[in-house]
């Protein structure tokens, strides 16, 4: 049987006008700001008007550690949204926006896959509604104002060796990672070392996704630390008076974007912070607005549950006062086999023993998620090569953990293929959860890192130089001790070694560096090399991207 | 009498839904791609569908050399469009988009002023429909692909000292004018000198504004020269296979943006190339589409007529096969007085003698414009301080030149105040013109420069080093001899000395440097210092830009 590609399916989608999709949620035409006929932003006045509504149930979709086999987290998020609507529940999907730059390196991704996708796919991989461009502009305005301040006399006494605010561009451009700027003489400023990150790594992105409203956005932007003086005291964005203009640049970007699934169900696609140096979740505005409009809101977190779900719970939910009512943990038979030691080339052969061995990874995630006090159900995202015995092995394993694993065929069948999971999620969510974050605000910063490493990664210890520990203590003294931790480590393993699959024990977590995102409101603990500006591959996909004679985009997918 | 500010007037505008404005032009709802409720792009399929229509008349609005007194060229363009609609003609206005970055230095500008404005003003000064962001992305994708090509082995043998493709950002950021990039070790590439321009200075911007359609756009992007080899042979954008992906990034940006005047008449606001190193006109797509939809299309060109109108005629009209049917030359009594030697502080005092003296500048522009074979009418943009004797002096002077000067009160009264000019324009345009460009394609490049300098600037001679002349000859040998010239000189004088007002003679035009814009299709002759990356002032306007409690933008205007 030949399957259509994601882009073929997306192009054949029978999209409804976005005004109709909005109307399903009770959003009047004047409260939808259209971007073309199939994308719209929701007006702030509408968002204000629904604040009295009761909240719906919040469902988090997370996954096992990613493997090259693919786990289909977004596909399952979208499919579950369709499935819930199909069984008569009012459900909204909340996912992240895609970054533009990486599409020109590797091929761009769908939002979901198969019959469980959000459309319009091309636009979502290109400029979409301009949110990331607005973030780039706001970020770089601040950068320009810093160097301009230094140029005109440096009244704030910024140490030009200690400017920590880099520039951003939504492009994979390794040549900009490290530069010397302000060269060429007196008229161009004071030469110094500088560099660019990709836009999704901007603290402005993290703030946009955590801010409750425009006032909160402006306050957090003002709180950002952009440089230090010789005496190491911080210089804030607010000191440069850039926060107001940045807020103006971001006012439209703060409004959630409404699009639709292939089955014409509403989806908010909004925000897209890095899942390593930031928290990797869609915006709080989108999630909280969706909760006011729907009975069930299905959202996802970046990477595997050890990183994504942990940050969703300890950063996003804590900051926004949210509590997940149920968690769906996505796994595939193929990924279990890879965790069981099988190479990608051999995944086509039945191997129940490898599935059983690989389930250790799944089991640890189930236990971790339950420790947050939330009910967990496992979604087995079905692949055609899965055998009944392999599926049964996963289901038996999960049952022994006190949970249930449900086979889901949304990729092939859309909402129809995931009704059983939808029913289970409703049952779990309606029972309610006893959500508690992993650690209290009051815990010391290093203790928080240790708590995550030991309780989530099951490591023996955290390794950190005195300089790292001293820095954490200094921030505690400055009043930042109550912030949560944002772990930046590999997504491929519970450990910091990407090759260590399954459920490793006896490992250490080395914290190489810590960074303070004072505006976003977290302390980043960096465990290993974190790349904040990707490069293009030897043959970038950009070389084959073009418009064909029918005006369709080729090569992007 | 107290006047309202432009922004106060703009905020009180009784805007109609953009679908209604489109309907006036016969554009169906499905052919308008809305961006909010008051901006829309016109679909390519609609543009294709009207190609069989007869063209309307093309009216160019240009001006005397700008002075600090202000001449009101855009205000008159907008007013004339309203005036034409008011006297029962179907008229569309075509103007340029504003650049984002400069708004954070000095206060942003209205599109027009007083009662002759295009709205929505805030959006037009911020992200608008994202066209400039798309240009920035396309430009920087090419830059990333160049350094990536070098990184992976440099098969094209690019001389890293001769990469002429810089990067762009839509921000006033002097620290990026000159940088060293690719620092930090092997993984970041080969260190080299590089730099950033502001987005409007990008050759991609010029191309977007000159391309007839997406195919032409892709072809021109491919033609751009991005670097040279050691043997000085050029490396083209096409060699890097970036043209297809850049076209994909620009596909929406190529579609004209529809907005409205305060009097609810249609205006296309599309494209905004620099008026020095580029041709300074709105897009050919917008102008040619407007000509298919309206009986009269009113458009403007950058700076004074010596630069703007000359490039409009010799570059835009030549390339797009357009011919202006009438030209409106905007002057003010105040500007005449400044050209007559009066300081700005003394403009409030009646001074007929100074007006008469300053008319020399006006007279030369009239003569120049007539030499293109087009009928000319002078619009006196009325200021409340103008006296009857001063106005009469201008009118008598113009009459002696064989033209007519019409007093226009559109700033205070909108379309009603400019009906007389509208009637005159109809009369002139309906008679038809015998438009011919100043020089034929076949003329040598240096001869073209001399022709412009002598016939338009009334200079005695062009000064250029042997290296400049040799470069021009080399381009002729390479097949670029048929390109028009794009002069980059000060806009404040016919000469290259900004302080030389009036109608100077006996001056020389020194050509410091020449540049080839092979994709846009012109050779830039640089006469004096041209800044392609502005800086921010000591107290940038960004410091006071913010959202007030009513959600309105303060400080931007």
PDB file of N, CA, C and O in Angstrom, chain B residues 28-50:
ATOM      1  N   UNK B  28     -12.547  40.658  -5.629  1.00  0.00           N
ATOM      2  CA  UNK B  28     -13.452  39.837  -4.821  1.00  0.00           C
ATOM      3  C   UNK B  28     -12.769  39.454  -3.507  1.00  0.00           C
ATOM      4  O   UNK B  28     -11.540  39.466  -3.400  1.00  0.00           O
ATOM      5  N   UNK B  29     -13.589  39.110  -2.527  1.00  0.00           N
ATOM      6  CA  UNK B  29     -13.069  38.782  -1.189  1.00  0.00           C
ATOM      7  C   UNK B  29     -12.027  37.674  -1.251  1.00  0.00           C
ATOM      8  O   UNK B  29     -11.004  37.739  -0.566  1.00  0.00           O
ATOM      9  N   UNK B  30     -12.248  36.671  -2.088  1.00  0.00           N
ATOM     10  CA  UNK B  30     -11.293  35.547  -2.118  1.00  0.00           C
ATOM     11  C   UNK B  30      -9.968  35.947  -2.740  1.00  0.00           C
ATOM     12  O   UNK B  30      -8.967  35.251  -2.572  1.00  0.00           O
ATOM     13  N   UNK B  31      -9.933  37.068  -3.452  1.00  0.00           N
ATOM     14  CA  UNK B  31      -8.683  37.538  -4.055  1.00  0.00           C
ATOM     15  C   UNK B  31      -7.943  38.539  -3.181  1.00  0.00           C
ATOM     16  O   UNK B  31      -6.878  39.045  -3.559  1.00  0.00           O
ATOM     17  N   UNK B  32      -8.516  38.853  -2.038  1.00  0.00           N
ATOM     18  CA  UNK B  32      -7.832  39.733  -1.089  1.00  0.00           C
ATOM     19  C   UNK B  32      -7.351  38.874   0.071  1.00  0.00           C
ATOM     20  O   UNK B  32      -8.155  38.178   0.700  1.00  0.00           O
ATOM     21  N   UNK B  33      -6.071  38.927   0.346  1.00  0.00           N
ATOM     22  CA  UNK B  33      -5.533  38.195   1.485  1.00  0.00           C
ATOM     23  C   UNK B  33      -5.411  39.184   2.631  1.00  0.00           C
ATOM     24  O   UNK B  33      -4.491  40.001   2.662  1.00  0.00           O
ATOM     25  N   UNK B  34      -6.346  39.139   3.567  1.00  0.00           N
ATOM     26  CA  UNK B  34      -6.357  40.162   4.614  1.00  0.00           C
ATOM     27  C   UNK B  34      -5.226  39.998   5.616  1.00  0.00           C
ATOM     28  O   UNK B  34      -4.799  38.876   5.899  1.00  0.00           O
ATOM     29  N   UNK B  35      -4.723  41.097   6.128  1.00  0.00           N
ATOM     30  CA  UNK B  35      -3.801  41.151   7.265  1.00  0.00           C
ATOM     31  C   UNK B  35      -4.498  42.044   8.278  1.00  0.00           C
ATOM     32  O   UNK B  35      -4.371  43.262   8.211  1.00  0.00           O
ATOM     33  N   UNK B  36      -5.240  41.450   9.172  1.00  0.00           N
ATOM     34  CA  UNK B  36      -6.130  42.233  10.009  1.00  0.00           C
ATOM     35  C   UNK B  36      -7.304  42.713   9.181  1.00  0.00           C
ATOM     36  O   UNK B  36      -7.573  42.185   8.096  1.00  0.00           O
ATOM     37  N   UNK B  37      -7.991  43.761   9.678  1.00  0.00           N
ATOM     38  CA  UNK B  37      -9.208  44.209   9.001  1.00  0.00           C
ATOM     39  C   UNK B  37      -8.972  45.387   8.079  1.00  0.00           C
ATOM     40  O   UNK B  37      -9.880  45.815   7.378  1.00  0.00           O
ATOM     41  N   UNK B  38      -7.743  45.947   8.102  1.00  0.00           N
ATOM     42  CA  UNK B  38      -7.528  47.181   7.349  1.00  0.00           C
ATOM     43  C   UNK B  38      -6.325  47.142   6.414  1.00  0.00           C
ATOM     44  O   UNK B  38      -5.871  48.178   5.935  1.00  0.00           O
ATOM     45  N   UNK B  39      -5.807  45.948   6.156  1.00  0.00           N
ATOM     46  CA  UNK B  39      -4.684  45.769   5.227  1.00  0.00           C
ATOM     47  C   UNK B  39      -4.935  44.461   4.483  1.00  0.00           C
ATOM     48  O   UNK B  39      -5.459  43.513   5.068  1.00  0.00           O
ATOM     49  N   UNK B  40      -4.551  44.405   3.239  1.00  0.00           N
ATOM     50  CA  UNK B  40      -4.708  43.147   2.494  1.00  0.00           C
ATOM     51  C   UNK B  40      -3.711  43.105   1.358  1.00  0.00           C
ATOM     52  O   UNK B  40      -3.266  44.141   0.859  1.00  0.00           O
ATOM     53  N   UNK B  41      -3.346  41.895   0.973  1.00  0.00           N
ATOM     54  CA  UNK B  41      -2.563  41.696  -0.233  1.00  0.00           C
ATOM     55  C   UNK B  41      -3.497  41.236  -1.343  1.00  0.00           C
ATOM     56  O   UNK B  41      -4.500  40.580  -1.090  1.00  0.00           O
ATOM     57  N   UNK B  42      -3.135  41.598  -2.576  1.00  0.00           N
ATOM     58  CA  UNK B  42      -3.947  41.222  -3.725  1.00  0.00           C
ATOM     59  C   UNK B  42      -3.368  39.931  -4.303  1.00  0.00           C
ATOM     60  O   UNK B  42      -2.159  39.834  -4.519  1.00  0.00           O
ATOM     61  N   UNK B  43      -4.216  38.955  -4.537  1.00  0.00           N
ATOM     62  CA  UNK B  43      -3.725  37.636  -4.963  1.00  0.00           C
ATOM     63  C   UNK B  43      -3.140  37.682  -6.367  1.00  0.00           C
ATOM     64  O   UNK B  43      -3.547  38.482  -7.212  1.00  0.00           O
ATOM     65  N   UNK B  44      -2.161  36.791  -6.595  1.00  0.00           N
ATOM     66  CA  UNK B  44      -1.524  36.714  -7.895  1.00  0.00           C
ATOM     67  C   UNK B  44      -2.539  36.313  -8.966  1.00  0.00           C
ATOM     68  O   UNK B  44      -2.490  36.806 -10.092  1.00  0.00           O
ATOM     69  N   UNK B  45      -3.477  35.446  -8.601  1.00  0.00           N
ATOM     70  CA  UNK B  45      -4.435  34.997  -9.619  1.00  0.00           C
ATOM     71  C   UNK B  45      -5.321  36.165 -10.057  1.00  0.00           C
ATOM     72  O   UNK B  45      -5.677  36.273 -11.235  1.00  0.00           O
ATOM     73  N   UNK B  46      -5.647  37.058  -9.125  1.00  0.00           N
ATOM     74  CA  UNK B  46      -6.418  38.241  -9.533  1.00  0.00           C
ATOM     75  C   UNK B  46      -5.575  39.118 -10.462  1.00  0.00           C
ATOM     76  O   UNK B  46      -6.062  39.593 -11.498  1.00  0.00           O
ATOM     77  N   UNK B  47      -4.321  39.328 -10.092  1.00  0.00           N
ATOM     78  CA  UNK B  47      -3.436  40.157 -10.926  1.00  0.00           C
ATOM     79  C   UNK B  47      -3.351  39.556 -12.328  1.00  0.00           C
ATOM     80  O   UNK B  47      -3.480  40.262 -13.337  1.00  0.00           O
ATOM     81  N   UNK B  48      -3.199  38.242 -12.406  1.00  0.00           N
ATOM     82  CA  UNK B  48      -3.157  37.579 -13.715  1.00  0.00           C
ATOM     83  C   UNK B  48      -4.453  37.824 -14.491  1.00  0.00           C
ATOM     84  O   UNK B  48      -4.429  38.018 -15.702  1.00  0.00           O
ATOM     85  N   UNK B  49      -5.559  37.821 -13.759  1.00  0.00           N
ATOM     86  CA  UNK B  49      -6.860  37.880 -14.438  1.00  0.00           C
ATOM     87  C   UNK B  49      -7.168  39.239 -15.057  1.00  0.00           C
ATOM     88  O   UNK B  49      -8.033  39.339 -15.920  1.00  0.00           O
ATOM     89  N   UNK B  50      -6.478  40.284 -14.618  1.00  0.00           N
ATOM     90  CA  UNK B  50      -6.799  41.625 -15.137  1.00  0.00           C
ATOM     91  C   UNK B  50      -5.793  42.098 -16.182  1.00  0.00           C
ATOM     92  O   UNK B  50      -5.846  43.267 -16.612  1.00  0.00           O
TER      93      UNK B  50
END
